[in-house]
Amino acid sequence: MRAWRVFLNVFVLSSVAGALNTTSTPFRAMALGASVTFGVGSTTGNSYRKNLQDLMTASNMTIEYVGTKNNGDFANNAVEATNGFVISQIAAAAQTAVPKLLPNLVLIDAGTNNCNSGGTVPDAGANMTNMINHVFAQSPGSTVILTTILVNSVAKQDACRVDENKQIATLAVSMQAAGKKLVLVDMRGPDGPLVTDLADGRHPNDAGYVKMANVWFGGVQEVVAKGLLSPPANAPSSAANSTSSNNGTMASSATKDDSAKVAASSPVMMMSLASSVMPTSVLILGIDIAFIRGYVPFFALLVFLVL
């Protein structure tokens, strides 16, 4: 019996840990940026967005992209990005799109085109701060994942990007200290694209976009772990998107909501079983992981009481 209890403890800990890395709150995500976000350099036009969607779906997260444009070979391909835009232009586009679409997550990759001539961009951090503050004001409760900008094969442009990234890191620390719901990810870190992952010295190729998606997903996981995600400000079905095709995210979200209701009604039944029908160790072993994901607090309490 002792060996069974050790096994069950391991089973419970691993299952609950997996459950805590996901959320039932749907993501209404706006990918905000310029040509990299749009998908230049990828063979499909998907940028990092399709790969990120796949990672989130595999972790039982529901994502609906919103934006005023579409690009890519997948249905859920809305995006808020325009080739060649600098920070101020991206900010202007956001001021129109954000209050209309009300994302609860905004993925911001801005500043690459400010460095096309090299030199420095001393106001990049201030302009980025203003843009992010407008996002928070225009979509109350939203969360921002901000990224540093990619490597570049042209030395003077890359030096400019390094300077911009210092400003980005500084503003992120300041905003986080002020209690803003902001997470910073680093595209120039060890997991980000290298120069060899660029299609043209500036935009990632398909392999580079896979790396970008992985970095973004780390940011999503941090958002979930810190409890920074709020539900969308209005029902996803009433959001005015640029396309009526949302890759099934509405139905998927409804299905998860129904599952959550079933799980929420199950603890009384399960506690009754625990007390009168079968041995506790068999009961715990027999609970499906999907049930654990649907009602972690009850399951954790049951394990605590029994073991």
PDB file of C-alpha atoms in Angstrom:
ATOM      1  CA  MET A   1       0.000   0.000   0.000  1.00  0.00           C
ATOM      2  CA  ARG A   2       2.858   2.382   0.794  1.00  0.00           C
ATOM      3  CA  ALA A   3       4.285   1.924  -2.701  1.00  0.00           C
ATOM      4  CA  TRP A   4       0.892   2.739  -4.197  1.00  0.00           C
ATOM      5  CA  ARG A   5       0.706   5.932  -2.167  1.00  0.00           C
ATOM      6  CA  VAL A   6       4.152   7.022  -3.346  1.00  0.00           C
ATOM      7  CA  PHE A   7       3.074   6.392  -6.930  1.00  0.00           C
ATOM      8  CA  LEU A   8      -0.149   8.307  -6.408  1.00  0.00           C
ATOM      9  CA  ASN A   9       1.679  11.269  -4.900  1.00  0.00           C
ATOM     10  CA  VAL A  10       3.913  11.484  -7.979  1.00  0.00           C
ATOM     11  CA  PHE A  11       0.878  11.103 -10.239  1.00  0.00           C
ATOM     12  CA  VAL A  12      -0.997  13.852  -8.442  1.00  0.00           C
ATOM     13  CA  LEU A  13       1.909  16.296  -8.350  1.00  0.00           C
ATOM     14  CA  SER A  14       2.683  15.910 -12.047  1.00  0.00           C
ATOM     15  CA  SER A  15      -0.976  16.183 -13.041  1.00  0.00           C
ATOM     16  CA  VAL A  16      -1.670  19.250 -10.924  1.00  0.00           C
ATOM     17  CA  ALA A  17       1.547  20.913 -12.123  1.00  0.00           C
ATOM     18  CA  GLY A  18       0.410  20.429 -15.706  1.00  0.00           C
ATOM     19  CA  ALA A  19      -2.994  21.849 -14.890  1.00  0.00           C
ATOM     20  CA  LEU A  20      -1.515  24.969 -13.360  1.00  0.00           C
ATOM     21  CA  ASN A  21       0.317  25.763 -16.626  1.00  0.00           C
ATOM     22  CA  THR A  22      -2.936  26.381 -18.473  1.00  0.00           C
ATOM     23  CA  THR A  23      -6.044  28.509 -18.097  1.00  0.00           C
ATOM     24  CA  SER A  24      -9.691  28.245 -19.073  1.00  0.00           C
ATOM     25  CA  THR A  25      -9.823  31.999 -19.740  1.00  0.00           C
ATOM     26  CA  PRO A  26      -9.860  32.539 -23.515  1.00  0.00           C
ATOM     27  CA  PHE A  27      -7.146  34.657 -25.081  1.00  0.00           C
ATOM     28  CA  ARG A  28      -8.291  37.363 -27.458  1.00  0.00           C
ATOM     29  CA  ALA A  29      -4.834  38.227 -28.716  1.00  0.00           C
ATOM     30  CA  MET A  30      -3.698  41.103 -30.889  1.00  0.00           C
ATOM     31  CA  ALA A  31      -0.334  40.581 -32.576  1.00  0.00           C
ATOM     32  CA  LEU A  32       0.851  44.171 -32.977  1.00  0.00           C
ATOM     33  CA  GLY A  33       3.869  45.181 -35.014  1.00  0.00           C
ATOM     34  CA  ALA A  34       5.273  45.530 -38.516  1.00  0.00           C
ATOM     35  CA  SER A  35       6.546  43.154 -41.216  1.00  0.00           C
ATOM     36  CA  VAL A  36       7.885  40.484 -38.847  1.00  0.00           C
ATOM     37  CA  THR A  37       4.512  40.227 -37.119  1.00  0.00           C
ATOM     38  CA  PHE A  38       2.785  40.242 -40.511  1.00  0.00           C
ATOM     39  CA  GLY A  39       4.895  37.296 -41.664  1.00  0.00           C
ATOM     40  CA  VAL A  40       7.447  38.554 -44.195  1.00  0.00           C
ATOM     41  CA  GLY A  41      10.147  35.923 -44.663  1.00  0.00           C
ATOM     42  CA  SER A  42       7.934  32.945 -43.864  1.00  0.00           C
ATOM     43  CA  THR A  43       6.798  30.711 -46.699  1.00  0.00           C
ATOM     44  CA  THR A  44       3.204  30.774 -45.439  1.00  0.00           C
ATOM     45  CA  GLY A  45       2.856  34.344 -44.177  1.00  0.00           C
ATOM     46  CA  ASN A  46       2.041  32.928 -40.758  1.00  0.00           C
ATOM     47  CA  SER A  47       4.869  34.686 -38.914  1.00  0.00           C
ATOM     48  CA  TYR A  48       5.122  33.216 -35.405  1.00  0.00           C
ATOM     49  CA  ARG A  49       1.345  33.344 -34.968  1.00  0.00           C
ATOM     50  CA  LYS A  50       0.323  29.877 -36.200  1.00  0.00           C
ATOM     51  CA  ASN A  51       3.137  28.183 -34.283  1.00  0.00           C
ATOM     52  CA  LEU A  52       2.173  30.064 -31.124  1.00  0.00           C
ATOM     53  CA  GLN A  53      -1.458  29.069 -31.595  1.00  0.00           C
ATOM     54  CA  ASP A  54      -0.404  25.419 -31.898  1.00  0.00           C
ATOM     55  CA  LEU A  55       1.662  25.592 -28.701  1.00  0.00           C
ATOM     56  CA  MET A  56      -1.223  27.158 -26.804  1.00  0.00           C
ATOM     57  CA  THR A  57      -3.779  24.703 -28.165  1.00  0.00           C
ATOM     58  CA  ALA A  58      -1.547  21.811 -27.100  1.00  0.00           C
ATOM     59  CA  SER A  59      -1.619  23.296 -23.587  1.00  0.00           C
ATOM     60  CA  ASN A  60      -5.435  23.464 -23.567  1.00  0.00           C
ATOM     61  CA  MET A  61      -5.530  27.226 -24.088  1.00  0.00           C
ATOM     62  CA  THR A  62      -8.013  28.898 -26.426  1.00  0.00           C
ATOM     63  CA  ILE A  63      -6.713  31.754 -28.583  1.00  0.00           C
ATOM     64  CA  GLU A  64      -8.535  33.992 -31.034  1.00  0.00           C
ATOM     65  CA  TYR A  65      -6.365  36.471 -32.914  1.00  0.00           C
ATOM     66  CA  VAL A  66      -7.920  39.861 -33.626  1.00  0.00           C
ATOM     67  CA  GLY A  67      -6.796  42.662 -35.914  1.00  0.00           C
ATOM     68  CA  THR A  68      -7.836  44.727 -38.908  1.00  0.00           C
ATOM     69  CA  LYS A  69      -5.798  42.669 -41.388  1.00  0.00           C
ATOM     70  CA  ASN A  70      -5.321  39.032 -42.276  1.00  0.00           C
ATOM     71  CA  ASN A  71      -2.256  37.116 -43.386  1.00  0.00           C
ATOM     72  CA  GLY A  72      -1.238  33.482 -43.386  1.00  0.00           C
ATOM     73  CA  ASP A  73      -2.548  30.117 -44.517  1.00  0.00           C
ATOM     74  CA  PHE A  74      -4.533  29.336 -41.357  1.00  0.00           C
ATOM     75  CA  ALA A  75      -8.074  30.466 -40.568  1.00  0.00           C
ATOM     76  CA  ASN A  76      -7.347  32.307 -37.308  1.00  0.00           C
ATOM     77  CA  ASN A  77      -4.996  34.721 -39.071  1.00  0.00           C
ATOM     78  CA  ALA A  78      -6.120  38.213 -38.021  1.00  0.00           C
ATOM     79  CA  VAL A  79      -3.219  40.538 -37.282  1.00  0.00           C
ATOM     80  CA  GLU A  80      -2.504  44.216 -36.587  1.00  0.00           C
ATOM     81  CA  ALA A  81       0.721  44.777 -38.510  1.00  0.00           C
ATOM     82  CA  THR A  82       1.891  46.797 -41.506  1.00  0.00           C
ATOM     83  CA  ASN A  83       5.165  46.388 -43.366  1.00  0.00           C
ATOM     84  CA  GLY A  84       7.604  49.237 -42.761  1.00  0.00           C
ATOM     85  CA  PHE A  85       5.798  50.793 -39.799  1.00  0.00           C
ATOM     86  CA  VAL A  86       7.881  52.492 -37.109  1.00  0.00           C
ATOM     87  CA  ILE A  87       6.849  52.764 -33.453  1.00  0.00           C
ATOM     88  CA  SER A  88       4.734  55.898 -33.889  1.00  0.00           C
ATOM     89  CA  GLN A  89       2.817  54.368 -36.813  1.00  0.00           C
ATOM     90  CA  ILE A  90       2.234  51.122 -34.935  1.00  0.00           C
ATOM     91  CA  ALA A  91       0.961  53.170 -31.988  1.00  0.00           C
ATOM     92  CA  ALA A  92      -1.455  55.057 -34.257  1.00  0.00           C
ATOM     93  CA  ALA A  93      -2.788  51.796 -35.697  1.00  0.00           C
ATOM     94  CA  ALA A  94      -3.245  50.432 -32.182  1.00  0.00           C
ATOM     95  CA  GLN A  95      -5.249  53.466 -31.107  1.00  0.00           C
ATOM     96  CA  THR A  96      -7.802  52.615 -33.787  1.00  0.00           C
ATOM     97  CA  ALA A  97      -7.820  48.822 -33.486  1.00  0.00           C
ATOM     98  CA  VAL A  98      -7.509  48.227 -29.733  1.00  0.00           C
ATOM     99  CA  PRO A  99     -10.711  49.993 -28.577  1.00  0.00           C
ATOM    100  CA  LYS A 100     -12.633  48.364 -31.417  1.00  0.00           C
ATOM    101  CA  LEU A 101     -11.460  44.796 -30.828  1.00  0.00           C
ATOM    102  CA  LEU A 102     -10.725  44.898 -27.070  1.00  0.00           C
ATOM    103  CA  PRO A 103      -7.989  42.259 -26.837  1.00  0.00           C
ATOM    104  CA  ASN A 104      -7.147  40.891 -23.405  1.00  0.00           C
ATOM    105  CA  LEU A 105      -3.611  40.094 -24.586  1.00  0.00           C
ATOM    106  CA  VAL A 106      -1.460  42.278 -26.842  1.00  0.00           C
ATOM    107  CA  LEU A 107       1.813  40.931 -28.259  1.00  0.00           C
ATOM    108  CA  ILE A 108       4.021  43.894 -29.160  1.00  0.00           C
ATOM    109  CA  ASP A 109       7.054  43.709 -31.438  1.00  0.00           C
ATOM    110  CA  ALA A 110       7.952  47.254 -32.504  1.00  0.00           C
ATOM    111  CA  GLY A 111      11.041  49.291 -33.273  1.00  0.00           C
ATOM    112  CA  THR A 112      12.841  47.310 -35.954  1.00  0.00           C
ATOM    113  CA  ASN A 113      12.117  49.824 -38.718  1.00  0.00           C
ATOM    114  CA  ASN A 114      13.237  52.733 -36.555  1.00  0.00           C
ATOM    115  CA  CYS A 115      16.737  51.317 -36.981  1.00  0.00           C
ATOM    116  CA  ASN A 116      16.771  50.940 -40.748  1.00  0.00           C
ATOM    117  CA  SER A 117      19.181  53.860 -41.100  1.00  0.00           C
ATOM    118  CA  GLY A 118      21.334  52.874 -38.152  1.00  0.00           C
ATOM    119  CA  GLY A 119      22.286  55.476 -35.568  1.00  0.00           C
ATOM    120  CA  THR A 120      20.264  55.671 -32.372  1.00  0.00           C
ATOM    121  CA  VAL A 121      16.610  56.226 -31.529  1.00  0.00           C
ATOM    122  CA  PRO A 122      16.698  58.026 -28.173  1.00  0.00           C
ATOM    123  CA  ASP A 123      12.916  58.393 -27.926  1.00  0.00           C
ATOM    124  CA  ALA A 124      12.108  54.743 -28.681  1.00  0.00           C
ATOM    125  CA  GLY A 125      11.478  53.848 -25.052  1.00  0.00           C
ATOM    126  CA  ALA A 126       9.287  56.887 -24.412  1.00  0.00           C
ATOM    127  CA  ASN A 127       7.230  56.275 -27.557  1.00  0.00           C
ATOM    128  CA  MET A 128       6.835  52.608 -26.674  1.00  0.00           C
ATOM    129  CA  THR A 129       5.726  53.517 -23.150  1.00  0.00           C
ATOM    130  CA  ASN A 130       3.057  55.858 -24.505  1.00  0.00           C
ATOM    131  CA  MET A 131       1.795  53.179 -26.879  1.00  0.00           C
ATOM    132  CA  ILE A 132       1.535  50.578 -24.113  1.00  0.00           C
ATOM    133  CA  ASN A 133      -0.235  52.997 -21.770  1.00  0.00           C
ATOM    134  CA  HIS A 134      -2.796  53.674 -24.498  1.00  0.00           C
ATOM    135  CA  VAL A 135      -3.347  49.921 -24.877  1.00  0.00           C
ATOM    136  CA  PHE A 136      -4.016  49.587 -21.146  1.00  0.00           C
ATOM    137  CA  ALA A 137      -6.374  52.575 -21.213  1.00  0.00           C
ATOM    138  CA  GLN A 138      -8.285  51.540 -24.336  1.00  0.00           C
ATOM    139  CA  SER A 139      -8.709  47.872 -23.426  1.00  0.00           C
ATOM    140  CA  PRO A 140      -9.121  47.851 -19.634  1.00  0.00           C
ATOM    141  CA  GLY A 141      -7.783  44.749 -17.927  1.00  0.00           C
ATOM    142  CA  SER A 142      -5.581  43.814 -20.868  1.00  0.00           C
ATOM    143  CA  THR A 143      -2.129  42.298 -20.535  1.00  0.00           C
ATOM    144  CA  VAL A 144       0.878  43.112 -22.717  1.00  0.00           C
ATOM    145  CA  ILE A 145       3.715  40.809 -23.691  1.00  0.00           C
ATOM    146  CA  LEU A 146       6.512  43.011 -24.998  1.00  0.00           C
ATOM    147  CA  THR A 147       9.519  41.652 -26.836  1.00  0.00           C
ATOM    148  CA  THR A 148      12.997  42.923 -27.475  1.00  0.00           C
ATOM    149  CA  ILE A 149      13.717  43.203 -31.192  1.00  0.00           C
ATOM    150  CA  LEU A 150      15.534  40.721 -33.372  1.00  0.00           C
ATOM    151  CA  VAL A 151      19.109  40.513 -34.504  1.00  0.00           C
ATOM    152  CA  ASN A 152      20.015  42.046 -37.866  1.00  0.00           C
ATOM    153  CA  SER A 153      22.777  41.119 -40.281  1.00  0.00           C
ATOM    154  CA  VAL A 154      23.748  44.772 -40.916  1.00  0.00           C
ATOM    155  CA  ALA A 155      26.115  45.884 -38.161  1.00  0.00           C
ATOM    156  CA  LYS A 156      24.939  49.493 -37.812  1.00  0.00           C
ATOM    157  CA  GLN A 157      21.288  48.457 -37.779  1.00  0.00           C
ATOM    158  CA  ASP A 158      21.988  45.779 -35.210  1.00  0.00           C
ATOM    159  CA  ALA A 159      23.822  48.254 -32.969  1.00  0.00           C
ATOM    160  CA  CYS A 160      20.763  50.503 -33.104  1.00  0.00           C
ATOM    161  CA  ARG A 161      18.563  47.564 -32.132  1.00  0.00           C
ATOM    162  CA  VAL A 162      20.791  46.781 -29.163  1.00  0.00           C
ATOM    163  CA  ASP A 163      20.329  50.362 -27.966  1.00  0.00           C
ATOM    164  CA  GLU A 164      16.569  50.145 -28.452  1.00  0.00           C
ATOM    165  CA  ASN A 165      16.465  46.899 -26.514  1.00  0.00           C
ATOM    166  CA  LYS A 166      18.102  48.587 -23.531  1.00  0.00           C
ATOM    167  CA  GLN A 167      15.310  51.162 -23.589  1.00  0.00           C
ATOM    168  CA  ILE A 168      12.705  48.405 -23.876  1.00  0.00           C
ATOM    169  CA  ALA A 169      14.153  46.563 -20.883  1.00  0.00           C
ATOM    170  CA  THR A 170      14.191  49.770 -18.834  1.00  0.00           C
ATOM    171  CA  LEU A 171      10.565  50.627 -19.582  1.00  0.00           C
ATOM    172  CA  ALA A 172       9.509  47.061 -18.783  1.00  0.00           C
ATOM    173  CA  VAL A 173      11.111  47.212 -15.336  1.00  0.00           C
ATOM    174  CA  SER A 174       9.481  50.579 -14.682  1.00  0.00           C
ATOM    175  CA  MET A 175       6.023  49.436 -15.759  1.00  0.00           C
ATOM    176  CA  GLN A 176       6.214  46.208 -13.802  1.00  0.00           C
ATOM    177  CA  ALA A 177       7.273  48.136 -10.699  1.00  0.00           C
ATOM    178  CA  ALA A 178       4.199  50.326 -11.191  1.00  0.00           C
ATOM    179  CA  GLY A 179       1.978  47.244 -11.181  1.00  0.00           C
ATOM    180  CA  LYS A 180       1.241  47.156 -14.897  1.00  0.00           C
ATOM    181  CA  LYS A 181       0.287  43.784 -16.365  1.00  0.00           C
ATOM    182  CA  LEU A 182       3.306  43.492 -18.615  1.00  0.00           C
ATOM    183  CA  VAL A 183       5.687  40.626 -19.349  1.00  0.00           C
ATOM    184  CA  LEU A 184       8.980  41.059 -21.229  1.00  0.00           C
ATOM    185  CA  VAL A 185      10.400  38.340 -23.468  1.00  0.00           C
ATOM    186  CA  ASP A 186      13.833  38.407 -25.081  1.00  0.00           C
ATOM    187  CA  MET A 187      14.119  37.561 -28.771  1.00  0.00           C
ATOM    188  CA  ARG A 188      17.865  38.048 -28.551  1.00  0.00           C
ATOM    189  CA  GLY A 189      18.251  35.479 -25.800  1.00  0.00           C
ATOM    190  CA  PRO A 190      19.649  31.966 -26.306  1.00  0.00           C
ATOM    191  CA  ASP A 191      16.298  30.650 -27.550  1.00  0.00           C
ATOM    192  CA  GLY A 192      15.609  33.458 -30.019  1.00  0.00           C
ATOM    193  CA  PRO A 193      16.417  33.541 -33.741  1.00  0.00           C
ATOM    194  CA  LEU A 194      20.048  33.863 -34.814  1.00  0.00           C
ATOM    195  CA  VAL A 195      21.339  35.682 -37.889  1.00  0.00           C
ATOM    196  CA  THR A 196      21.370  32.282 -39.596  1.00  0.00           C
ATOM    197  CA  ASP A 197      17.616  32.065 -38.946  1.00  0.00           C
ATOM    198  CA  LEU A 198      16.914  35.170 -41.054  1.00  0.00           C
ATOM    199  CA  ALA A 199      15.532  34.880 -44.580  1.00  0.00           C
ATOM    200  CA  ASP A 200      16.979  38.167 -45.818  1.00  0.00           C
ATOM    201  CA  GLY A 201      19.163  39.486 -43.015  1.00  0.00           C
ATOM    202  CA  ARG A 202      16.168  41.182 -41.393  1.00  0.00           C
ATOM    203  CA  HIS A 203      13.106  38.911 -41.328  1.00  0.00           C
ATOM    204  CA  PRO A 204      13.068  35.374 -39.878  1.00  0.00           C
ATOM    205  CA  ASN A 205      12.712  32.316 -42.060  1.00  0.00           C
ATOM    206  CA  ASP A 206      10.343  29.518 -41.059  1.00  0.00           C
ATOM    207  CA  ALA A 207      12.817  28.113 -38.532  1.00  0.00           C
ATOM    208  CA  GLY A 208      13.299  31.574 -37.071  1.00  0.00           C
ATOM    209  CA  TYR A 209       9.557  32.030 -36.648  1.00  0.00           C
ATOM    210  CA  VAL A 210       9.366  28.710 -34.799  1.00  0.00           C
ATOM    211  CA  LYS A 211      11.943  30.065 -32.362  1.00  0.00           C
ATOM    212  CA  MET A 212       9.976  33.288 -32.002  1.00  0.00           C
ATOM    213  CA  ALA A 213       6.819  31.322 -31.208  1.00  0.00           C
ATOM    214  CA  ASN A 214       8.636  29.416 -28.491  1.00  0.00           C
ATOM    215  CA  VAL A 215       9.830  32.659 -26.902  1.00  0.00           C
ATOM    216  CA  TRP A 216       6.355  34.188 -27.072  1.00  0.00           C
ATOM    217  CA  PHE A 217       4.912  31.032 -25.546  1.00  0.00           C
ATOM    218  CA  GLY A 218       7.266  31.416 -22.610  1.00  0.00           C
ATOM    219  CA  GLY A 219       5.704  34.842 -22.110  1.00  0.00           C
ATOM    220  CA  VAL A 220       2.204  33.368 -22.283  1.00  0.00           C
ATOM    221  CA  GLN A 221       3.150  30.804 -19.657  1.00  0.00           C
ATOM    222  CA  GLU A 222       4.437  33.597 -17.424  1.00  0.00           C
ATOM    223  CA  VAL A 223       1.172  35.497 -17.861  1.00  0.00           C
ATOM    224  CA  VAL A 224      -0.765  32.410 -16.794  1.00  0.00           C
ATOM    225  CA  ALA A 225       1.543  31.542 -13.897  1.00  0.00           C
ATOM    226  CA  LYS A 226       1.294  35.076 -12.501  1.00  0.00           C
ATOM    227  CA  GLY A 227      -2.475  35.242 -12.950  1.00  0.00           C
ATOM    228  CA  LEU A 228      -2.242  38.301 -15.203  1.00  0.00           C
ATOM    229  CA  LEU A 229      -4.920  37.325 -17.725  1.00  0.00           C
ATOM    230  CA  SER A 230      -8.384  38.837 -17.380  1.00  0.00           C
ATOM    231  CA  PRO A 231     -11.408  37.650 -19.382  1.00  0.00           C
ATOM    232  CA  PRO A 232     -12.069  39.576 -22.606  1.00  0.00           C
ATOM    233  CA  ALA A 233     -14.010  42.780 -21.994  1.00  0.00           C
ATOM    234  CA  ASN A 234     -16.990  41.600 -24.044  1.00  0.00           C
ATOM    235  CA  ALA A 235     -18.182  38.273 -25.393  1.00  0.00           C
ATOM    236  CA  PRO A 236     -15.832  36.946 -28.123  1.00  0.00           C
ATOM    237  CA  SER A 237     -18.801  36.331 -30.427  1.00  0.00           C
ATOM    238  CA  SER A 238     -19.594  40.056 -30.434  1.00  0.00           C
ATOM    239  CA  ALA A 239     -16.053  41.261 -31.089  1.00  0.00           C
ATOM    240  CA  ALA A 240     -15.791  43.149 -34.366  1.00  0.00           C
ATOM    241  CA  ASN A 241     -12.960  41.318 -36.087  1.00  0.00           C
ATOM    242  CA  SER A 242     -11.597  41.814 -39.551  1.00  0.00           C
ATOM    243  CA  THR A 243     -12.867  38.383 -40.569  1.00  0.00           C
ATOM    244  CA  SER A 244     -15.812  36.173 -39.732  1.00  0.00           C
ATOM    245  CA  SER A 245     -13.573  33.107 -39.761  1.00  0.00           C
ATOM    246  CA  ASN A 246     -12.047  32.480 -36.346  1.00  0.00           C
ATOM    247  CA  ASN A 247     -10.772  28.937 -36.873  1.00  0.00           C
ATOM    248  CA  GLY A 248     -13.394  27.462 -34.591  1.00  0.00           C
ATOM    249  CA  THR A 249     -12.295  29.366 -31.516  1.00  0.00           C
ATOM    250  CA  MET A 250     -15.845  30.321 -30.560  1.00  0.00           C
ATOM    251  CA  ALA A 251     -17.056  26.743 -30.583  1.00  0.00           C
ATOM    252  CA  SER A 252     -13.907  25.597 -28.829  1.00  0.00           C
ATOM    253  CA  SER A 253     -14.393  28.189 -26.112  1.00  0.00           C
ATOM    254  CA  ALA A 254     -18.009  27.171 -25.613  1.00  0.00           C
ATOM    255  CA  THR A 255     -16.989  23.539 -25.342  1.00  0.00           C
ATOM    256  CA  LYS A 256     -14.483  24.358 -22.627  1.00  0.00           C
ATOM    257  CA  ASP A 257     -17.077  26.421 -20.776  1.00  0.00           C
ATOM    258  CA  ASP A 258     -19.479  23.474 -20.834  1.00  0.00           C
ATOM    259  CA  SER A 259     -16.756  21.157 -19.552  1.00  0.00           C
ATOM    260  CA  ALA A 260     -15.989  23.523 -16.722  1.00  0.00           C
ATOM    261  CA  LYS A 261     -19.659  23.519 -15.693  1.00  0.00           C
ATOM    262  CA  VAL A 262     -19.696  19.733 -15.606  1.00  0.00           C
ATOM    263  CA  ALA A 263     -16.510  19.669 -13.549  1.00  0.00           C
ATOM    264  CA  ALA A 264     -17.911  22.248 -11.156  1.00  0.00           C
ATOM    265  CA  SER A 265     -20.928  20.043 -10.475  1.00  0.00           C
ATOM    266  CA  SER A 266     -18.840  16.920  -9.907  1.00  0.00           C
ATOM    267  CA  PRO A 267     -17.158  17.382  -6.466  1.00  0.00           C
ATOM    268  CA  VAL A 268     -20.274  16.444  -4.459  1.00  0.00           C
ATOM    269  CA  MET A 269     -20.676  13.267  -6.441  1.00  0.00           C
ATOM    270  CA  MET A 270     -16.991  12.421  -6.200  1.00  0.00           C
ATOM    271  CA  MET A 271     -16.834  13.057  -2.455  1.00  0.00           C
ATOM    272  CA  SER A 272     -19.786  10.729  -2.005  1.00  0.00           C
ATOM    273  CA  LEU A 273     -17.962   8.060  -3.942  1.00  0.00           C
ATOM    274  CA  ALA A 274     -14.853   8.621  -1.888  1.00  0.00           C
ATOM    275  CA  SER A 275     -16.708   8.031   1.361  1.00  0.00           C
ATOM    276  CA  SER A 276     -18.969   5.136   0.463  1.00  0.00           C
ATOM    277  CA  VAL A 277     -18.190   3.297  -2.746  1.00  0.00           C
ATOM    278  CA  MET A 278     -14.536   2.411  -3.330  1.00  0.00           C
ATOM    279  CA  PRO A 279     -11.083   2.446  -1.674  1.00  0.00           C
ATOM    280  CA  THR A 280      -9.535   5.885  -1.677  1.00  0.00           C
ATOM    281  CA  SER A 281      -6.370   4.853  -3.514  1.00  0.00           C
ATOM    282  CA  VAL A 282      -8.406   3.289  -6.325  1.00  0.00           C
ATOM    283  CA  LEU A 283     -10.636   6.341  -6.504  1.00  0.00           C
ATOM    284  CA  ILE A 284      -7.726   8.751  -6.850  1.00  0.00           C
ATOM    285  CA  LEU A 285      -5.990   6.588  -9.419  1.00  0.00           C
ATOM    286  CA  GLY A 286      -9.189   6.391 -11.437  1.00  0.00           C
ATOM    287  CA  ILE A 287      -9.807  10.125 -11.684  1.00  0.00           C
ATOM    288  CA  ASP A 288      -9.121  11.287 -15.213  1.00  0.00           C
ATOM    289  CA  ILE A 289      -6.502  13.985 -15.795  1.00  0.00           C
ATOM    290  CA  ALA A 290      -9.120  15.983 -17.668  1.00  0.00           C
ATOM    291  CA  PHE A 291     -11.129  16.110 -14.453  1.00  0.00           C
ATOM    292  CA  ILE A 292      -8.044  17.295 -12.605  1.00  0.00           C
ATOM    293  CA  ARG A 293      -7.618  20.115 -15.088  1.00  0.00           C
ATOM    294  CA  GLY A 294     -11.255  21.055 -14.702  1.00  0.00           C
ATOM    295  CA  TYR A 295     -11.296  21.157 -10.916  1.00  0.00           C
ATOM    296  CA  VAL A 296      -7.814  21.353  -9.442  1.00  0.00           C
ATOM    297  CA  PRO A 297      -8.825  22.830  -6.028  1.00  0.00           C
ATOM    298  CA  PHE A 298     -11.209  19.968  -5.222  1.00  0.00           C
ATOM    299  CA  PHE A 299      -8.778  17.293  -6.318  1.00  0.00           C
ATOM    300  CA  ALA A 300      -5.928  18.779  -4.299  1.00  0.00           C
ATOM    301  CA  LEU A 301      -8.165  18.907  -1.221  1.00  0.00           C
ATOM    302  CA  LEU A 302      -9.245  15.301  -1.710  1.00  0.00           C
ATOM    303  CA  VAL A 303      -5.652  14.107  -1.962  1.00  0.00           C
ATOM    304  CA  PHE A 304      -4.707  16.092   1.151  1.00  0.00           C
ATOM    305  CA  LEU A 305      -7.556  14.572   3.165  1.00  0.00           C
ATOM    306  CA  VAL A 306      -6.996  11.010   2.002  1.00  0.00           C
ATOM    307  CA  LEU A 307      -3.221  10.668   1.919  1.00  0.00           C
TER     308      LEU A 307
END
